[in-house]
Amino acid sequence: MRDSWTTWVLVAIVSMTWTGCLYQDLEVLEVDEFSKVKLSFDGLECRMDVDVYNPNPYAVTVTEADVKLLVKDDLVGEVAVLEATQIRPDAQATVPLHVETYDGALGKVLKNDLMNLIKGNHVPFEARGSITGKAFGLTLSVPLRHEQSLKLRK
């Protein structure tokens, strides 16, 4: 009876150890500057590419993003995954993200700082949140933070 109890304890310990080895969080290696920027009276729309590394021994598919777009700590938009991206085991991939402001949100924030906008000063944008990948029913997420200033006047 005592031997079977010891065996079960050892099996449980080994299982927990293996689980820790098989599951590692994704890593953000690099966030590219905003590209394909479209600025209009409706707001800002652009693309942001993120290089993500998968240290796990199995493929992970990045499917969603919970990332908010801020200007001076005011929420002005959100960031979404353009297309699901599969990252092979122990490899990196570029995940394309779509950045878009809410209708009128950017204007409301900038009207308080109209003089700086007229002078052509840069506007500080920040993308903050996390992107999520899935594999075998496991959900893996990685925090994302990117700051970039854009000059809205040419």
PDB file of C-alpha atoms in Angstrom:
ATOM      1  CA  MET A   1       0.000   0.000   0.000  1.00  0.00           C
ATOM      2  CA  ARG A   2       2.780   2.375   0.929  1.00  0.00           C
ATOM      3  CA  ASP A   3       4.720   1.555  -2.286  1.00  0.00           C
ATOM      4  CA  SER A   4       1.746   2.431  -4.503  1.00  0.00           C
ATOM      5  CA  TRP A   5       1.281   5.745  -2.671  1.00  0.00           C
ATOM      6  CA  THR A   6       4.961   6.585  -3.185  1.00  0.00           C
ATOM      7  CA  THR A   7       4.670   5.647  -6.857  1.00  0.00           C
ATOM      8  CA  TRP A   8       1.682   7.973  -7.331  1.00  0.00           C
ATOM      9  CA  VAL A   9       3.507  10.837  -5.639  1.00  0.00           C
ATOM     10  CA  LEU A  10       6.529  10.334  -7.900  1.00  0.00           C
ATOM     11  CA  VAL A  11       4.306  10.189 -11.000  1.00  0.00           C
ATOM     12  CA  ALA A  12       2.596  13.427  -9.928  1.00  0.00           C
ATOM     13  CA  ILE A  13       5.924  15.195  -9.358  1.00  0.00           C
ATOM     14  CA  VAL A  14       7.321  14.049 -12.711  1.00  0.00           C
ATOM     15  CA  SER A  15       4.105  15.099 -14.487  1.00  0.00           C
ATOM     16  CA  MET A  16       4.252  18.577 -12.970  1.00  0.00           C
ATOM     17  CA  THR A  17       7.901  18.893 -13.955  1.00  0.00           C
ATOM     18  CA  TRP A  18       7.199  17.891 -17.556  1.00  0.00           C
ATOM     19  CA  THR A  19       4.294  20.303 -17.777  1.00  0.00           C
ATOM     20  CA  GLY A  20       6.607  23.157 -16.812  1.00  0.00           C
ATOM     21  CA  CYS A  21       9.080  22.147 -19.508  1.00  0.00           C
ATOM     22  CA  LEU A  22       6.442  21.893 -22.216  1.00  0.00           C
ATOM     23  CA  TYR A  23       4.787  25.249 -21.619  1.00  0.00           C
ATOM     24  CA  GLN A  24       6.606  28.544 -22.023  1.00  0.00           C
ATOM     25  CA  ASP A  25       5.210  31.978 -22.747  1.00  0.00           C
ATOM     26  CA  LEU A  26       5.680  33.539 -26.152  1.00  0.00           C
ATOM     27  CA  GLU A  27       8.208  36.383 -26.417  1.00  0.00           C
ATOM     28  CA  VAL A  28       7.953  39.679 -28.296  1.00  0.00           C
ATOM     29  CA  LEU A  29      11.303  40.226 -30.001  1.00  0.00           C
ATOM     30  CA  GLU A  30      10.619  43.441 -31.887  1.00  0.00           C
ATOM     31  CA  VAL A  31       7.785  45.810 -32.725  1.00  0.00           C
ATOM     32  CA  ASP A  32       8.094  47.618 -36.050  1.00  0.00           C
ATOM     33  CA  GLU A  33       7.090  51.246 -36.489  1.00  0.00           C
ATOM     34  CA  PHE A  34       3.586  52.013 -37.768  1.00  0.00           C
ATOM     35  CA  SER A  35       3.365  51.502 -41.527  1.00  0.00           C
ATOM     36  CA  LYS A  36       0.750  52.133 -44.214  1.00  0.00           C
ATOM     37  CA  VAL A  37      -0.476  55.091 -42.160  1.00  0.00           C
ATOM     38  CA  LYS A  38      -3.788  56.587 -43.313  1.00  0.00           C
ATOM     39  CA  LEU A  39      -4.838  59.775 -41.580  1.00  0.00           C
ATOM     40  CA  SER A  40      -8.233  61.347 -42.242  1.00  0.00           C
ATOM     41  CA  PHE A  41     -10.948  63.298 -40.459  1.00  0.00           C
ATOM     42  CA  ASP A  42     -12.271  59.952 -39.228  1.00  0.00           C
ATOM     43  CA  GLY A  43      -8.998  59.181 -37.479  1.00  0.00           C
ATOM     44  CA  LEU A  44      -5.891  57.085 -37.897  1.00  0.00           C
ATOM     45  CA  GLU A  45      -5.521  53.661 -39.470  1.00  0.00           C
ATOM     46  CA  CYS A  46      -2.245  51.799 -39.915  1.00  0.00           C
ATOM     47  CA  ARG A  47      -0.404  48.519 -39.623  1.00  0.00           C
ATOM     48  CA  MET A  48       2.029  47.371 -36.951  1.00  0.00           C
ATOM     49  CA  ASP A  49       4.160  44.238 -37.329  1.00  0.00           C
ATOM     50  CA  VAL A  50       5.329  42.327 -34.259  1.00  0.00           C
ATOM     51  CA  ASP A  51       8.062  39.669 -34.308  1.00  0.00           C
ATOM     52  CA  VAL A  52       7.075  36.911 -31.868  1.00  0.00           C
ATOM     53  CA  TYR A  53       9.246  33.972 -30.759  1.00  0.00           C
ATOM     54  CA  ASN A  54       7.736  30.603 -29.816  1.00  0.00           C
ATOM     55  CA  PRO A  55      10.114  28.726 -27.447  1.00  0.00           C
ATOM     56  CA  ASN A  56       7.752  25.744 -27.165  1.00  0.00           C
ATOM     57  CA  PRO A  57       8.306  22.339 -28.833  1.00  0.00           C
ATOM     58  CA  TYR A  58       4.953  22.667 -30.649  1.00  0.00           C
ATOM     59  CA  ALA A  59       3.401  25.172 -33.048  1.00  0.00           C
ATOM     60  CA  VAL A  60       1.319  28.047 -31.660  1.00  0.00           C
ATOM     61  CA  THR A  61      -1.248  30.053 -33.625  1.00  0.00           C
ATOM     62  CA  VAL A  62      -1.590  33.731 -32.704  1.00  0.00           C
ATOM     63  CA  THR A  63      -5.289  34.474 -33.036  1.00  0.00           C
ATOM     64  CA  GLU A  64      -6.222  37.600 -31.130  1.00  0.00           C
ATOM     65  CA  ALA A  65      -5.000  40.781 -29.528  1.00  0.00           C
ATOM     66  CA  ASP A  66      -6.267  42.701 -26.531  1.00  0.00           C
ATOM     67  CA  VAL A  67      -4.311  45.876 -27.187  1.00  0.00           C
ATOM     68  CA  LYS A  68      -5.526  49.425 -26.601  1.00  0.00           C
ATOM     69  CA  LEU A  69      -4.278  52.492 -28.483  1.00  0.00           C
ATOM     70  CA  LEU A  70      -3.634  55.501 -26.260  1.00  0.00           C
ATOM     71  CA  VAL A  71      -2.642  59.137 -26.713  1.00  0.00           C
ATOM     72  CA  LYS A  72      -1.433  60.709 -23.457  1.00  0.00           C
ATOM     73  CA  ASP A  73      -3.239  57.998 -21.452  1.00  0.00           C
ATOM     74  CA  ASP A  74      -6.543  58.669 -23.264  1.00  0.00           C
ATOM     75  CA  LEU A  75      -8.055  55.666 -25.035  1.00  0.00           C
ATOM     76  CA  VAL A  76      -8.402  56.486 -28.735  1.00  0.00           C
ATOM     77  CA  GLY A  77      -8.539  53.100 -30.466  1.00  0.00           C
ATOM     78  CA  GLU A  78      -7.589  49.468 -30.513  1.00  0.00           C
ATOM     79  CA  VAL A  79      -5.288  46.990 -32.174  1.00  0.00           C
ATOM     80  CA  ALA A  80      -6.442  43.698 -33.714  1.00  0.00           C
ATOM     81  CA  VAL A  81      -4.736  40.724 -35.359  1.00  0.00           C
ATOM     82  CA  LEU A  82      -5.001  41.066 -39.154  1.00  0.00           C
ATOM     83  CA  GLU A  83      -4.727  37.335 -39.781  1.00  0.00           C
ATOM     84  CA  ALA A  84      -4.086  34.280 -37.636  1.00  0.00           C
ATOM     85  CA  THR A  85      -0.369  33.500 -37.735  1.00  0.00           C
ATOM     86  CA  GLN A  86       1.106  30.099 -36.971  1.00  0.00           C
ATOM     87  CA  ILE A  87       4.538  30.084 -35.346  1.00  0.00           C
ATOM     88  CA  ARG A  88       6.507  26.858 -35.726  1.00  0.00           C
ATOM     89  CA  PRO A  89       8.236  25.244 -32.738  1.00  0.00           C
ATOM     90  CA  ASP A  90      11.343  27.119 -31.571  1.00  0.00           C
ATOM     91  CA  ALA A  91      10.903  29.729 -34.305  1.00  0.00           C
ATOM     92  CA  GLN A  92       9.820  33.303 -34.782  1.00  0.00           C
ATOM     93  CA  ALA A  93       7.209  34.848 -37.059  1.00  0.00           C
ATOM     94  CA  THR A  94       5.910  38.299 -37.886  1.00  0.00           C
ATOM     95  CA  VAL A  95       2.363  38.875 -36.678  1.00  0.00           C
ATOM     96  CA  PRO A  96       0.549  41.644 -38.614  1.00  0.00           C
ATOM     97  CA  LEU A  97      -1.660  43.892 -36.483  1.00  0.00           C
ATOM     98  CA  HIS A  98      -4.276  46.440 -37.579  1.00  0.00           C
ATOM     99  CA  VAL A  99      -4.281  49.723 -35.643  1.00  0.00           C
ATOM    100  CA  GLU A 100      -7.381  51.914 -35.811  1.00  0.00           C
ATOM    101  CA  THR A 101      -8.737  54.825 -33.800  1.00  0.00           C
ATOM    102  CA  TYR A 102     -12.375  55.083 -32.793  1.00  0.00           C
ATOM    103  CA  ASP A 103     -14.457  57.562 -34.805  1.00  0.00           C
ATOM    104  CA  GLY A 104     -13.807  61.058 -33.473  1.00  0.00           C
ATOM    105  CA  ALA A 105     -11.694  59.906 -30.505  1.00  0.00           C
ATOM    106  CA  LEU A 106      -8.424  61.260 -31.856  1.00  0.00           C
ATOM    107  CA  GLY A 107      -9.976  64.665 -32.592  1.00  0.00           C
ATOM    108  CA  LYS A 108     -11.374  64.956 -29.070  1.00  0.00           C
ATOM    109  CA  VAL A 109      -7.965  64.305 -27.547  1.00  0.00           C
ATOM    110  CA  LEU A 110      -6.084  66.595 -29.918  1.00  0.00           C
ATOM    111  CA  LYS A 111      -8.431  69.585 -29.660  1.00  0.00           C
ATOM    112  CA  ASN A 112      -7.178  70.105 -26.106  1.00  0.00           C
ATOM    113  CA  ASP A 113      -3.652  70.392 -27.499  1.00  0.00           C
ATOM    114  CA  LEU A 114      -4.488  72.341 -30.645  1.00  0.00           C
ATOM    115  CA  MET A 115      -1.498  74.709 -30.510  1.00  0.00           C
ATOM    116  CA  ASN A 116       1.006  71.858 -30.525  1.00  0.00           C
ATOM    117  CA  LEU A 117      -0.858  70.257 -33.421  1.00  0.00           C
ATOM    118  CA  ILE A 118      -0.792  73.516 -35.413  1.00  0.00           C
ATOM    119  CA  LYS A 119       2.945  73.884 -34.746  1.00  0.00           C
ATOM    120  CA  GLY A 120       3.446  70.430 -36.209  1.00  0.00           C
ATOM    121  CA  ASN A 121       4.647  68.772 -33.027  1.00  0.00           C
ATOM    122  CA  HIS A 122       4.585  65.013 -32.774  1.00  0.00           C
ATOM    123  CA  VAL A 123       1.667  63.153 -31.194  1.00  0.00           C
ATOM    124  CA  PRO A 124       2.690  60.349 -28.783  1.00  0.00           C
ATOM    125  CA  PHE A 125       0.846  57.073 -29.449  1.00  0.00           C
ATOM    126  CA  GLU A 126       1.098  54.031 -27.221  1.00  0.00           C
ATOM    127  CA  ALA A 127      -0.150  50.509 -27.906  1.00  0.00           C
ATOM    128  CA  ARG A 128      -0.507  48.540 -24.672  1.00  0.00           C
ATOM    129  CA  GLY A 129      -2.006  45.118 -23.948  1.00  0.00           C
ATOM    130  CA  SER A 130      -1.332  41.510 -24.925  1.00  0.00           C
ATOM    131  CA  ILE A 131      -1.513  39.159 -27.876  1.00  0.00           C
ATOM    132  CA  THR A 132      -2.785  35.610 -27.483  1.00  0.00           C
ATOM    133  CA  GLY A 133      -1.849  32.335 -29.115  1.00  0.00           C
ATOM    134  CA  LYS A 134      -3.389  28.888 -28.822  1.00  0.00           C
ATOM    135  CA  ALA A 135      -2.096  25.334 -29.080  1.00  0.00           C
ATOM    136  CA  PHE A 136      -3.668  22.050 -27.943  1.00  0.00           C
ATOM    137  CA  GLY A 137      -6.254  23.913 -25.891  1.00  0.00           C
ATOM    138  CA  LEU A 138      -3.575  25.939 -24.095  1.00  0.00           C
ATOM    139  CA  THR A 139      -3.780  29.714 -24.227  1.00  0.00           C
ATOM    140  CA  LEU A 140      -0.428  31.494 -24.345  1.00  0.00           C
ATOM    141  CA  SER A 141      -0.241  35.254 -24.095  1.00  0.00           C
ATOM    142  CA  VAL A 142       2.511  37.793 -24.241  1.00  0.00           C
ATOM    143  CA  PRO A 143       2.425  41.433 -23.109  1.00  0.00           C
ATOM    144  CA  LEU A 144       2.876  44.061 -25.798  1.00  0.00           C
ATOM    145  CA  ARG A 145       3.840  47.691 -25.384  1.00  0.00           C
ATOM    146  CA  HIS A 146       4.921  50.040 -28.137  1.00  0.00           C
ATOM    147  CA  GLU A 147       5.391  53.799 -28.054  1.00  0.00           C
ATOM    148  CA  GLN A 148       5.720  55.903 -31.166  1.00  0.00           C
ATOM    149  CA  SER A 149       5.322  59.578 -32.007  1.00  0.00           C
ATOM    150  CA  LEU A 150       3.731  60.603 -35.279  1.00  0.00           C
ATOM    151  CA  LYS A 151       3.757  63.984 -36.927  1.00  0.00           C
ATOM    152  CA  LEU A 152       0.172  64.504 -38.072  1.00  0.00           C
ATOM    153  CA  ARG A 153       0.885  67.664 -40.048  1.00  0.00           C
ATOM    154  CA  LYS A 154       3.150  67.652 -43.076  1.00  0.00           C
TER     155      LYS A 154
END
